[in-house]
PDB file of C-alpha atoms and ligand atoms in Angstrom:
ATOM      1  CA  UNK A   1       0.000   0.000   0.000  1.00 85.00           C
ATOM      2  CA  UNK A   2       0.992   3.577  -0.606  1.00 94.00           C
ATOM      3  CA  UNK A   3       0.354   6.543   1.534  1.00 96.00           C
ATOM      4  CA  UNK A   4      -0.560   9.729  -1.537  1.00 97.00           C
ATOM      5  CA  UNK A   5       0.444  12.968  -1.469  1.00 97.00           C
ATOM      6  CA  UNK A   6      -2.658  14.968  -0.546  1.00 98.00           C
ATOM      7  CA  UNK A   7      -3.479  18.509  -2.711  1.00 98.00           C
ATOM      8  CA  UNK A   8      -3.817  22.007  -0.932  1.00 98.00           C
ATOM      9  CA  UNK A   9      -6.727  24.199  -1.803  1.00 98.00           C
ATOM     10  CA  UNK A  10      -6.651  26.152  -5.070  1.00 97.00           C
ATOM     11  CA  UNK A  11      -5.315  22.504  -6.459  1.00 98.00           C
ATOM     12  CA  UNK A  12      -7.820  22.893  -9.412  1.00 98.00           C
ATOM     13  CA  UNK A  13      -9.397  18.960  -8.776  1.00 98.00           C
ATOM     14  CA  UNK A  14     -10.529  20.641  -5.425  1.00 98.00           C
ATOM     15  CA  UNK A  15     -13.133  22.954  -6.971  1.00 98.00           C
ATOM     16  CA  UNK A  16     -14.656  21.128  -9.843  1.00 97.00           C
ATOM     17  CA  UNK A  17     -17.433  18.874  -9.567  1.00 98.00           C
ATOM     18  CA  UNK A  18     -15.211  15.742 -10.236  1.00 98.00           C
ATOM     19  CA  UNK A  19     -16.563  12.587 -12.746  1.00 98.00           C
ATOM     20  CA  UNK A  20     -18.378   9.135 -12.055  1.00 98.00           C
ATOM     21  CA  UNK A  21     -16.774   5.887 -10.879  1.00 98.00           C
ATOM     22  CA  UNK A  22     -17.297   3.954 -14.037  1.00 97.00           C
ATOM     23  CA  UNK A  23     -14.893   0.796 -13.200  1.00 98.00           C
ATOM     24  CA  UNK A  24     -14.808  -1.382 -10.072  1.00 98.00           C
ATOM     25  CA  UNK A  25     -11.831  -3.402 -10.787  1.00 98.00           C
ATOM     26  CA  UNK A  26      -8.453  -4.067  -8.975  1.00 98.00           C
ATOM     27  CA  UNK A  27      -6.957  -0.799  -9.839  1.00 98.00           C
ATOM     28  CA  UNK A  28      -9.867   0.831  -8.111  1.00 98.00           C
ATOM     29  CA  UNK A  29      -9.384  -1.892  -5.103  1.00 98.00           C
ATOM     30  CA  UNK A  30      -5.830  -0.601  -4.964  1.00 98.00           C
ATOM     31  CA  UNK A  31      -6.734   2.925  -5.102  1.00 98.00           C
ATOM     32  CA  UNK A  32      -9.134   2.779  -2.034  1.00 98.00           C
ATOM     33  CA  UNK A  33      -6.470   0.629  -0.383  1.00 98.00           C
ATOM     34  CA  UNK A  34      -3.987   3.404  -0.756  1.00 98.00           C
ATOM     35  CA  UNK A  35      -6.335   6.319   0.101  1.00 98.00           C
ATOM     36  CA  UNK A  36      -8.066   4.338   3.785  1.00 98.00           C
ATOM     37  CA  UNK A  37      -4.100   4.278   4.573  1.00 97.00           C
ATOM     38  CA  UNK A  38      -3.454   8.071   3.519  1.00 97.00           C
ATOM     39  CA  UNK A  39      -6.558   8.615   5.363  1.00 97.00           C
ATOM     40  CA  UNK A  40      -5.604   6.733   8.907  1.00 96.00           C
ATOM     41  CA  UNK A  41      -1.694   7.975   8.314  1.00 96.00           C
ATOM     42  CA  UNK A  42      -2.507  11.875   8.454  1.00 95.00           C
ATOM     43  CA  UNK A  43      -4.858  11.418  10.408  1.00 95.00           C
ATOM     44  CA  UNK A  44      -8.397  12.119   9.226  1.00 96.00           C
ATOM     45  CA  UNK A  45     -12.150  10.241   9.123  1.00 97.00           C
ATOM     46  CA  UNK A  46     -12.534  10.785   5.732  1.00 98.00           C
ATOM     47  CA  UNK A  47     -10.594  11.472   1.837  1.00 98.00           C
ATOM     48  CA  UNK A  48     -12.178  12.122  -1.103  1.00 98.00           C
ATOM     49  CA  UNK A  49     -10.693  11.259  -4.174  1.00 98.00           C
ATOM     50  CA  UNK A  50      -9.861  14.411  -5.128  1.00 98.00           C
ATOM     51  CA  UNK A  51      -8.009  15.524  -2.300  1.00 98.00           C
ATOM     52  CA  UNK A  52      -5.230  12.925  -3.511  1.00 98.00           C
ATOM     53  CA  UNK A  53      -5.678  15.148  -7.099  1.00 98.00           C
ATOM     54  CA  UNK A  54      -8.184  12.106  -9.090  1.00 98.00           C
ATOM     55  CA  UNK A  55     -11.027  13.589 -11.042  1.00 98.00           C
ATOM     56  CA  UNK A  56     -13.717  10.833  -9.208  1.00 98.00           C
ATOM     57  CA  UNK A  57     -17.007  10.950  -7.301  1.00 98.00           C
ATOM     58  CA  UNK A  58     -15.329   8.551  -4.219  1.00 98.00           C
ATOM     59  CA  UNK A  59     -14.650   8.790  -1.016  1.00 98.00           C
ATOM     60  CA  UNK A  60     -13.590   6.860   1.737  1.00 98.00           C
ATOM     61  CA  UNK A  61     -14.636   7.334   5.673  1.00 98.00           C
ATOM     62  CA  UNK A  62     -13.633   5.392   8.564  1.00 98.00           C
ATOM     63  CA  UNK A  63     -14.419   7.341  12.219  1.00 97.00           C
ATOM     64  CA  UNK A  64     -15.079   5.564  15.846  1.00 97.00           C
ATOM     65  CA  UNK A  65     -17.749   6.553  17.991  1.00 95.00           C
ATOM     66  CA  UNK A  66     -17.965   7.014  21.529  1.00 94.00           C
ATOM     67  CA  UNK A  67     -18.956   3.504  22.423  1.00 96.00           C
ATOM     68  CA  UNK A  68     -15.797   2.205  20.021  1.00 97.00           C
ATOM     69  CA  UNK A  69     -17.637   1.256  16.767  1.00 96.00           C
ATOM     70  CA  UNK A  70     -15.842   2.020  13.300  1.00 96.00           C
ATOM     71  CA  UNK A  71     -17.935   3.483  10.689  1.00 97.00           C
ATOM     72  CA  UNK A  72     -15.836   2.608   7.952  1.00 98.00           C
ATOM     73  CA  UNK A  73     -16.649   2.281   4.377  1.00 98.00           C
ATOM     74  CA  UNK A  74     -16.339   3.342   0.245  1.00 98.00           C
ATOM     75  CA  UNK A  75     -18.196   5.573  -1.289  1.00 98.00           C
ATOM     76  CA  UNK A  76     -18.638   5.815  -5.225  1.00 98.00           C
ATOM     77  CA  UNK A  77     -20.746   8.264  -6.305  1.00 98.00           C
ATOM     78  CA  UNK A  78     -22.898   8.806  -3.487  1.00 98.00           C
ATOM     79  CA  UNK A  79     -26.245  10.818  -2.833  1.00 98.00           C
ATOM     80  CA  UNK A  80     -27.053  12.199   0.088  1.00 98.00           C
ATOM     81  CA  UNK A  81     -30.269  14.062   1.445  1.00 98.00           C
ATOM     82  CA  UNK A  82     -29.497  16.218   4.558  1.00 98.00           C
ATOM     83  CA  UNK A  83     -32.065  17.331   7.096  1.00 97.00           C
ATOM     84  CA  UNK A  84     -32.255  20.807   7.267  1.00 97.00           C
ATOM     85  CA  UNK A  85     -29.684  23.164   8.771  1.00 96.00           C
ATOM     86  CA  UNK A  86     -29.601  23.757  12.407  1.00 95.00           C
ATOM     87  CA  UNK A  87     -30.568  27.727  13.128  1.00 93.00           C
ATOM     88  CA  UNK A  88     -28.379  27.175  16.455  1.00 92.00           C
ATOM     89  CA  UNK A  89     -25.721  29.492  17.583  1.00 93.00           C
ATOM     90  CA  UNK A  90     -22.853  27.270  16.465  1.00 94.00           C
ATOM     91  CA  UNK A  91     -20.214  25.829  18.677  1.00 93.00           C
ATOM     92  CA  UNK A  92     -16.632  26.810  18.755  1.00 93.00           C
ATOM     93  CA  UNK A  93     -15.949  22.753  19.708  1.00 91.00           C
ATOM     94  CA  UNK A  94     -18.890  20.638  18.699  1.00 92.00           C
ATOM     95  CA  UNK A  95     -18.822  22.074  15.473  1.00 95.00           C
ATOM     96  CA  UNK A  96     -15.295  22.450  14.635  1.00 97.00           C
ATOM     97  CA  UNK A  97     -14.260  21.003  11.448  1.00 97.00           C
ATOM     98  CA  UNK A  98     -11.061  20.345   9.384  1.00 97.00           C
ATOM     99  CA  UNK A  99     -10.046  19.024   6.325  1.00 98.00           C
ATOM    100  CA  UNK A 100      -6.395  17.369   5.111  1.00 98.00           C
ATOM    101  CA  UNK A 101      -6.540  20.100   1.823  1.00 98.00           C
ATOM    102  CA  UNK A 102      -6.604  22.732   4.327  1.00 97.00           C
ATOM    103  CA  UNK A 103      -3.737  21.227   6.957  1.00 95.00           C
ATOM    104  CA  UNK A 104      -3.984  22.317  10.401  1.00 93.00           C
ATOM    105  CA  UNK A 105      -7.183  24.553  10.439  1.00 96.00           C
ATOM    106  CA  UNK A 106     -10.656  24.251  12.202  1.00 97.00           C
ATOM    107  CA  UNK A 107     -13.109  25.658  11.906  1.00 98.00           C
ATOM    108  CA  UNK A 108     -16.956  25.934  13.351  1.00 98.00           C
ATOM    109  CA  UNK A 109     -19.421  24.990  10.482  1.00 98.00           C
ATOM    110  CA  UNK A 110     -22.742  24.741   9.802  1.00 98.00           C
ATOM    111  CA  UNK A 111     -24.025  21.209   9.117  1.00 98.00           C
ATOM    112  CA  UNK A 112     -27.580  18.821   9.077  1.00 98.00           C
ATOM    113  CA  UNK A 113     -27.941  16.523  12.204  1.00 97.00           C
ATOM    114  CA  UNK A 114     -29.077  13.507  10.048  1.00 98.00           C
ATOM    115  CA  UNK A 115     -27.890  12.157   6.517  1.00 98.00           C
ATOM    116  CA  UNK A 116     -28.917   9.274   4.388  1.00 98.00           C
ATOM    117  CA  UNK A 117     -26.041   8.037   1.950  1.00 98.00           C
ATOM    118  CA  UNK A 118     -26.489   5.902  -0.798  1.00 98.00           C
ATOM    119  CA  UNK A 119     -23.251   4.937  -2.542  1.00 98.00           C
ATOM    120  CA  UNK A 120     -21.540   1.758  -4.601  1.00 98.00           C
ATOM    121  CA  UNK A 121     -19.308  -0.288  -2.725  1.00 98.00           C
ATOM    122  CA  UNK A 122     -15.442  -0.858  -3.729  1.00 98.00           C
ATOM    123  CA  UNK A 123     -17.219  -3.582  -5.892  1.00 98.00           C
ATOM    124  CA  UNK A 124     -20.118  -1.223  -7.337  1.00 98.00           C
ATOM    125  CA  UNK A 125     -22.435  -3.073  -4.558  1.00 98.00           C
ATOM    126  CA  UNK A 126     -25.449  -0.353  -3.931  1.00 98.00           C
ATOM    127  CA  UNK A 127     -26.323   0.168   0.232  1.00 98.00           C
ATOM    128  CA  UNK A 128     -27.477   3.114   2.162  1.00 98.00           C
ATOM    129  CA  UNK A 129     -26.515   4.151   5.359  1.00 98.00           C
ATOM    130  CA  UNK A 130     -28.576   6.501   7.786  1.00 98.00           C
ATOM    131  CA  UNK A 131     -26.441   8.614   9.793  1.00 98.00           C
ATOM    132  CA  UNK A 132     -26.110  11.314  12.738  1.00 97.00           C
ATOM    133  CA  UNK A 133     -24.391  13.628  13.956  1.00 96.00           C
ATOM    134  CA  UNK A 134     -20.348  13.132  13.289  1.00 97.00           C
ATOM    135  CA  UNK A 135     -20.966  10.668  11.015  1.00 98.00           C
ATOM    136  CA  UNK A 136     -23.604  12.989   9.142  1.00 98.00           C
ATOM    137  CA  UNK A 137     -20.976  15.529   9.170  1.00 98.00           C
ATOM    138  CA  UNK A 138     -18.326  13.123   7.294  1.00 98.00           C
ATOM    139  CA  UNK A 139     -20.778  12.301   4.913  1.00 98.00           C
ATOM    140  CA  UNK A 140     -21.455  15.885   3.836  1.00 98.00           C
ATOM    141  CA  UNK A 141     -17.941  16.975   4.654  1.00 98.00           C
ATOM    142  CA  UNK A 142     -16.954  14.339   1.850  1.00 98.00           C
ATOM    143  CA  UNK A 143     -19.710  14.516  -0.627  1.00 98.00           C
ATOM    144  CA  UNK A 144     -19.087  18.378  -1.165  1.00 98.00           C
ATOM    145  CA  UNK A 145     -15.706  17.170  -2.349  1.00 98.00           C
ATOM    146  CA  UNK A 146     -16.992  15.554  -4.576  1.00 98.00           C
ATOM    147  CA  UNK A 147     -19.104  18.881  -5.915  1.00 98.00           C
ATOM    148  CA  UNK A 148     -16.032  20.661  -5.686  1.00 98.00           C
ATOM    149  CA  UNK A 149     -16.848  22.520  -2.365  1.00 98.00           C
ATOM    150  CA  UNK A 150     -14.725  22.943   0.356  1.00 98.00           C
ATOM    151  CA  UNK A 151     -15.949  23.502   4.106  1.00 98.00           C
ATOM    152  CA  UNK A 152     -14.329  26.942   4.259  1.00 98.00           C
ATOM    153  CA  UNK A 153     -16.434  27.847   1.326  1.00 98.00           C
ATOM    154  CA  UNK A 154     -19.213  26.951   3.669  1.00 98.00           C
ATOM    155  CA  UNK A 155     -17.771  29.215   6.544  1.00 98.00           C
ATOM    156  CA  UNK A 156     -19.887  32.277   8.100  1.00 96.00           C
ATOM    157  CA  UNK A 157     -18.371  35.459   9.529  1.00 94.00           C
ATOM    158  CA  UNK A 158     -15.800  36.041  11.401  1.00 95.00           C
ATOM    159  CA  UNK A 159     -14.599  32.492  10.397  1.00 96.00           C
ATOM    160  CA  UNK A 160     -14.434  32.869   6.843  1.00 97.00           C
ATOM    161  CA  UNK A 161     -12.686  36.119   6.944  1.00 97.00           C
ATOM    162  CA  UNK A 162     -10.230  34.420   9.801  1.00 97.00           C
ATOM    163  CA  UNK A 163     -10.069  31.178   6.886  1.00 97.00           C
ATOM    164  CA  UNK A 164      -9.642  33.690   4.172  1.00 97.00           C
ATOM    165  CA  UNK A 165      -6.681  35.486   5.845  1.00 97.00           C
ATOM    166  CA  UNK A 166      -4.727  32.300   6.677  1.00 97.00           C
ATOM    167  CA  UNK A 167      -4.977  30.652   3.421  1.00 97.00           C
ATOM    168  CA  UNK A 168      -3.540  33.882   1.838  1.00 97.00           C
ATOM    169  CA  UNK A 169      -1.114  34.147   4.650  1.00 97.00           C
ATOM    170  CA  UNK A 170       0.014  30.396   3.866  1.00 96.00           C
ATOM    171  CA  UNK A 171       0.024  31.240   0.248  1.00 96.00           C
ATOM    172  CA  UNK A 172      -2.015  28.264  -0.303  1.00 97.00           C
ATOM    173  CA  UNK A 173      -5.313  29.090  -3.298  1.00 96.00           C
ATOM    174  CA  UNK A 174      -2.711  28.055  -6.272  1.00 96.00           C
ATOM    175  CA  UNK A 175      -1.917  24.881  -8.146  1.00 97.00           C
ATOM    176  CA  UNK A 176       0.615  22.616  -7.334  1.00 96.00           C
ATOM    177  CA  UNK A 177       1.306  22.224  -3.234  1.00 97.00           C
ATOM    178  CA  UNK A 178       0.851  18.935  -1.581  1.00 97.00           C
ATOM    179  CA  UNK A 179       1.986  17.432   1.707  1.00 97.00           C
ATOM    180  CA  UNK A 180       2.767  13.746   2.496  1.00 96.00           C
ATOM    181  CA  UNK A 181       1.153  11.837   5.654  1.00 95.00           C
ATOM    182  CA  UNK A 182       4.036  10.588   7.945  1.00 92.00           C
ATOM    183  CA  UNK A 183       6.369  12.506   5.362  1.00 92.00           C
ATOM    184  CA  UNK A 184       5.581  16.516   5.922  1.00 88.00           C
ATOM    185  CA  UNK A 185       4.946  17.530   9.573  1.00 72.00           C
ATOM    186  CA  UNK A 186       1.436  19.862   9.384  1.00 67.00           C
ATOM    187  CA  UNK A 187       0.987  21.786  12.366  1.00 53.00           C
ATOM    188  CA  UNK A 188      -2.411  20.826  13.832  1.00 44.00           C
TER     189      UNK A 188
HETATM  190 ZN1   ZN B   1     -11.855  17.722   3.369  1.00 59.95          ZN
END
């Protein structure tokens, strides 16, 4: 297995809406091999395909709950149908998100309570899985990907202009930077 270089936002793949998983075969198998142990290496509870800089509607999640179950699985090009956005005040810690293509940062965003995925398996096997809070927030954290959405697009004042400022300060928003799991130290 082989731990990917993941792209930095303004990596063009990041911001399209990226193309259906037309072939289950080994080289796919491999692929979602390499990208649960990019995934576990950095660490995160989710990659999307394009994050690793492949044009593909998949993702892969794998997060334990409180009571020590993994939610682990493949998703090739999903659905999803959200409940509707909290109204809430949103919280600095229960809400605080991050994402590998933007190393280091987290932010509070706003996200449904409940999600329904329906996605083909590694082998193009359909299922659906009903989820809830973190696990709903993978699910649309990773199917934006996929739509070419980031979640500091998503972002509401002051956090967006706080998201805004570091990303410029970084000089990240251009083609062509990556880091390495276990190779490039990001500071979390
Ligand atoms: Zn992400």
């Amino acid at each position: 297995m082989t731990i990917l270089p993941i792209v930095v936002t303004g990596e063009p793949v990041l911001h399209h809406v990226a193309q259906p998983v037309t072939a289950f075969d080994a080289q796919l198998h491999t692929l979602v091999d390499d990208m649960f142990e990019t995934m576990y290496e950095a660490p995160g509870v989710g990659l999307a395909a394009p994050q690793i800089g492949l044009d593909a509607r998949l993702f892969v999640y794998g997060w334990t709950d409180d009571e020590g179950i993994e939610h682990k699985g493949v998703a090739a090009n999903p659905e999803l149908w959200i409940t509707p956005l909290p109204l809430d005040e949103l919280d600095d810690d229960d809400d605080a998100e991050g994402c590998l293509s933007v190393p280091g940062l987290r932010f509070p965003t706003r996200r449904a309570t409940q999600a329904i995925l329906k996605a083909q398996d590694e082998n193009g096997e359909p299922y659906e899985v009903q989820a809830e809070g973190w696990l709903a927030r993978i699910f649309q954290h990773e199917y934006d990907h996929l739509d070419g959405i980031l979640y500091v697009d998503r972002l509401e004042d002051p956090h967006a202009y706080a998201a805004r400022k570091i990303i410029r300060k970084q000089k990240w928003g251009r083609p062509g930077l990556s880091w390495t799991p276990g190779v490039d130290d990001v500071e979390a």
